[in-house]
Structures are given as C-alpha cells and as structure tokens.
C-alpha cells in the first residue's frame, strides 16, 4: 500500500493537531455514542485487540535509537497506528454511530496517513536500512510472514513509551460506554 503524497506543510500541521484533535474526537464520542450491551459485546473485544497490538508494539520500539523490526514490526511497519485503527473501529462498533464511523475514518485518512508518511520519511533519513525494510514489510496491512528476530518484548520499554496511557483511555472509554448502555 502506497500513501498518497501529502504536502510537508500539511503533514507537519496535522502532526501538531493530532493530540488536540483527539480530545475533540472524545467529545464527539461522548455526545454521539448510543451503545447497547450487544454493541459493547461486539466492539470492545475489537478495541481490546487494537490495544493489545499497541502494547506489543510499544514493548519493542526504541524510537530513534534503532530501526525496530522485531515483534509486530516484522509483520507491519506501523503496528501502533494499526492498533489505533483497530481500537477506534472497536469503539465505533460499540458506540453504534455511523457519524462516529465517518468521523474516525476521515481523521485516519486526513490526519494519521499524513503523519505516517512524515514519520516514515524521518525513519528513511535516520536509518539507511529503512528502504530495504519497507520493501519487505507492508505499511498497514500485515503480512504474516517474517522472522520477528530481534530483541523481545520489554515491559520496561512499554512503560518508557507510556503505552499505559492507551490502556487508561481504553478503560475510561469502556466504562463510559457501559454507563451509557445501562443508564
């Protein structure tokens, strides 16, 4: 999968707006979700799978120190973003809102894809071996072959990368949806 080429100024702008935009998404999520026990039963496991993928990736990545090719990075170049996409899809399923589905899709296309392009360009500049890795490993759709050799999962790296914040967000979002479903 090849990304469309986004102008660098646009990619830089959306990279800065990603976090504030996330807070606006949370507000929309609070307002427009209408979960049921059944939608929670379908959506929360998908969101949890995305969170687990993010955790697995966070326990492997050492940002800007070495090109990470072990763990989930052996199968997909951007497992953190893929995990985010899965978690968002799970929460959309749980929320039962087509408006939120469209909003999350637009944010992924207009914000996350340019950020991925920007980050991959940064990795190309930092690590000469990135192009060889990118030729072998797909960007967002995993290829279930790869050696995965390299350092194993590290809880210390998971904590260092502050992935526990995603866990806290997952718990808060799940509790909020449960509250809305049963009130």
Coordinates of C-alpha atoms in Angstrom, one line a residue:
X1 CA 0.0 0.0 0.0
X2 CA 1.4 3.3 -1.0
X3 CA 0.5 6.5 0.7
X4 CA -0.7 9.5 -1.3
X5 CA 1.9 12.2 -1.2
X6 CA 0.8 14.9 1.2
X7 CA 2.5 18.3 1.2
X8 CA 5.0 18.5 4.0
X9 CA 3.4 21.7 5.5
X10 CA 0.1 19.8 5.7
X11 CA 1.7 16.8 7.3
X12 CA 3.5 19.0 9.8
X13 CA 0.3 20.8 10.7
X14 CA -1.8 17.6 11.3
X15 CA 1.1 16.1 13.3
X16 CA 0.7 19.1 15.7
X17 CA -3.1 18.9 15.7
X18 CA -3.3 15.2 16.3
X19 CA -3.5 15.4 20.1
X20 CA -5.9 18.3 20.4
X21 CA -8.0 16.7 17.6
X22 CA -8.1 13.5 19.8
X23 CA -9.8 15.5 22.6
X24 CA -12.4 16.7 20.1
X25 CA -13.0 13.1 19.0
X26 CA -13.5 12.1 22.6
X27 CA -16.1 14.9 23.0
X28 CA -17.9 13.7 19.8
X29 CA -17.7 10.2 21.1
X30 CA -19.3 11.2 24.4
X31 CA -22.1 13.0 22.6
X32 CA -23.0 10.8 19.7
X33 CA -22.5 7.3 21.0
X34 CA -25.6 5.2 21.8
X35 CA -24.2 1.8 22.9
X36 CA -26.1 -1.3 23.9
X37 CA -24.9 -4.4 25.8
X38 CA -24.8 -6.2 22.4
X39 CA -22.7 -3.5 20.7
X40 CA -20.4 -3.5 23.7
X41 CA -20.0 -7.3 23.4
X42 CA -19.0 -6.9 19.7
X43 CA -17.0 -3.7 19.8
X44 CA -15.0 -3.9 23.0
X45 CA -13.1 -7.1 22.0
X46 CA -12.1 -5.4 18.7
X47 CA -10.9 -2.3 20.6
X48 CA -9.0 -4.6 23.1
X49 CA -7.3 -6.3 20.2
X50 CA -6.1 -3.0 18.9
X51 CA -4.9 -2.1 22.4
X52 CA -3.0 -5.4 22.7
X53 CA -1.3 -4.7 19.3
X54 CA -0.3 -1.3 20.5
X55 CA 1.1 -2.8 23.7
X56 CA 3.0 -5.4 21.8
X57 CA 4.5 -2.7 19.6
X58 CA 5.3 -0.4 22.5
X59 CA 7.2 -3.2 24.2
X60 CA 9.5 -3.4 21.1
X61 CA 10.0 0.1 19.7
X62 CA 13.0 2.1 20.7
X63 CA 12.2 5.4 19.0
X64 CA 15.0 7.0 17.0
X65 CA 17.7 4.7 18.5
X66 CA 17.4 1.7 16.2
X67 CA 15.1 0.5 13.4
X68 CA 12.7 -1.8 15.1
X69 CA 11.9 -4.9 13.1
X70 CA 11.0 -7.4 15.8
X71 CA 7.7 -8.3 17.3
X72 CA 4.8 -6.9 15.3
X73 CA 7.2 -4.8 13.3
X74 CA 8.2 -8.0 11.5
X75 CA 4.7 -8.1 10.0
X76 CA 3.7 -4.5 9.6
X77 CA 5.7 -1.2 9.6
X78 CA 3.1 0.7 11.7
X79 CA 1.6 -1.6 14.3
X80 CA 0.9 1.4 16.7
X81 CA -1.2 3.1 14.1
X82 CA -2.9 -0.2 13.0
X83 CA -3.6 -0.8 16.7
X84 CA -5.1 2.7 17.0
X85 CA -7.2 2.0 13.9
X86 CA -8.5 -1.3 15.4
X87 CA -9.2 0.3 18.8
X88 CA -11.1 3.1 17.1
X89 CA -13.1 0.6 15.0
X90 CA -14.0 -1.3 18.1
X91 CA -15.2 1.8 19.9
X92 CA -17.2 2.8 16.8
X93 CA -18.8 -0.7 16.8
X94 CA -19.5 -0.4 20.5
X95 CA -20.9 3.2 20.1
X96 CA -23.3 2.3 17.3
X97 CA -22.9 5.6 15.5
X98 CA -22.4 5.9 11.7
X99 CA -21.5 9.6 12.3
X100 CA -18.6 8.5 14.5
X101 CA -17.6 5.9 12.0
X102 CA -17.3 8.6 9.3
X103 CA -15.6 10.9 11.6
X104 CA -13.0 8.3 12.7
X105 CA -12.4 7.3 9.0
X106 CA -11.9 11.0 8.0
X107 CA -9.5 11.6 10.9
X108 CA -7.5 8.5 9.9
X109 CA -7.3 9.5 6.3
X110 CA -6.7 13.2 6.8
X111 CA -4.6 13.1 9.9
X112 CA -3.0 9.7 10.6
X113 CA -2.0 8.9 7.0
X114 CA 0.0 12.1 6.6
X115 CA 1.6 11.6 10.0
X116 CA 2.6 8.1 9.0
X117 CA 4.2 9.5 5.8
X118 CA 6.0 12.1 7.8
X119 CA 7.3 9.5 10.3
X120 CA 8.4 7.1 7.6
X121 CA 10.3 9.9 5.9
X122 CA 12.0 10.6 9.3
X123 CA 12.9 6.9 9.6
X124 CA 14.3 7.0 6.0
X125 CA 16.6 9.9 7.0
X126 CA 17.6 8.3 10.2
X127 CA 18.1 4.7 9.2
X128 CA 19.7 3.8 5.8
X129 CA 18.2 0.3 6.0
X130 CA 14.6 1.6 6.2
X131 CA 14.0 1.3 2.5
X132 CA 15.0 -2.4 2.5
X133 CA 12.8 -3.0 5.5
X134 CA 9.9 -1.1 3.8
X135 CA 10.3 -3.2 0.6
X136 CA 9.9 -6.3 2.8
X137 CA 7.2 -5.3 5.3
X138 CA 3.8 -3.7 4.4
X139 CA 2.8 -0.3 5.9
X140 CA -0.6 -1.1 7.4
X141 CA -1.9 -4.5 6.2
X142 CA 0.1 -7.2 8.0
X143 CA 1.9 -9.8 6.1
X144 CA 2.0 -12.9 8.3
X145 CA 5.5 -14.0 7.4
X146 CA 8.6 -12.6 8.8
X147 CA 11.2 -13.7 11.1
X148 CA 10.5 -11.4 14.0
X149 CA 14.1 -11.8 15.2
X150 CA 15.5 -9.2 17.4
X151 CA 15.0 -8.1 21.0
X152 CA 11.9 -9.5 22.6
X153 CA 9.1 -7.7 24.3
X154 CA 10.1 -5.4 27.2
X155 CA 7.8 -4.2 29.9
X156 CA 10.4 -1.5 30.7
X157 CA 10.1 -0.3 27.1
X158 CA 6.3 -0.5 27.3
X159 CA 6.4 1.8 30.4
X160 CA 9.1 4.1 28.8
X161 CA 6.8 4.6 25.8
X162 CA 3.9 5.4 28.2
X163 CA 1.6 3.0 26.5
X164 CA -0.2 2.6 29.8
X165 CA -1.9 5.9 28.8
X166 CA -3.7 4.0 26.0
X167 CA -4.8 1.4 28.5
X168 CA -6.2 4.1 30.7
X169 CA -8.0 5.6 27.8
X170 CA -9.4 2.2 26.8
X171 CA -10.6 1.6 30.4
X172 CA -12.2 5.0 30.6
X173 CA -13.9 4.7 27.2
X174 CA -15.2 1.2 28.0
X175 CA -16.6 2.4 31.4
X176 CA -18.2 5.4 29.7
X177 CA -19.8 3.2 27.1
X178 CA -21.0 0.7 29.7
X179 CA -22.5 3.6 31.7
X180 CA -24.3 4.9 28.6
X181 CA -25.6 1.5 27.7
X182 CA -27.1 0.8 31.0
X183 CA -28.4 4.1 32.1

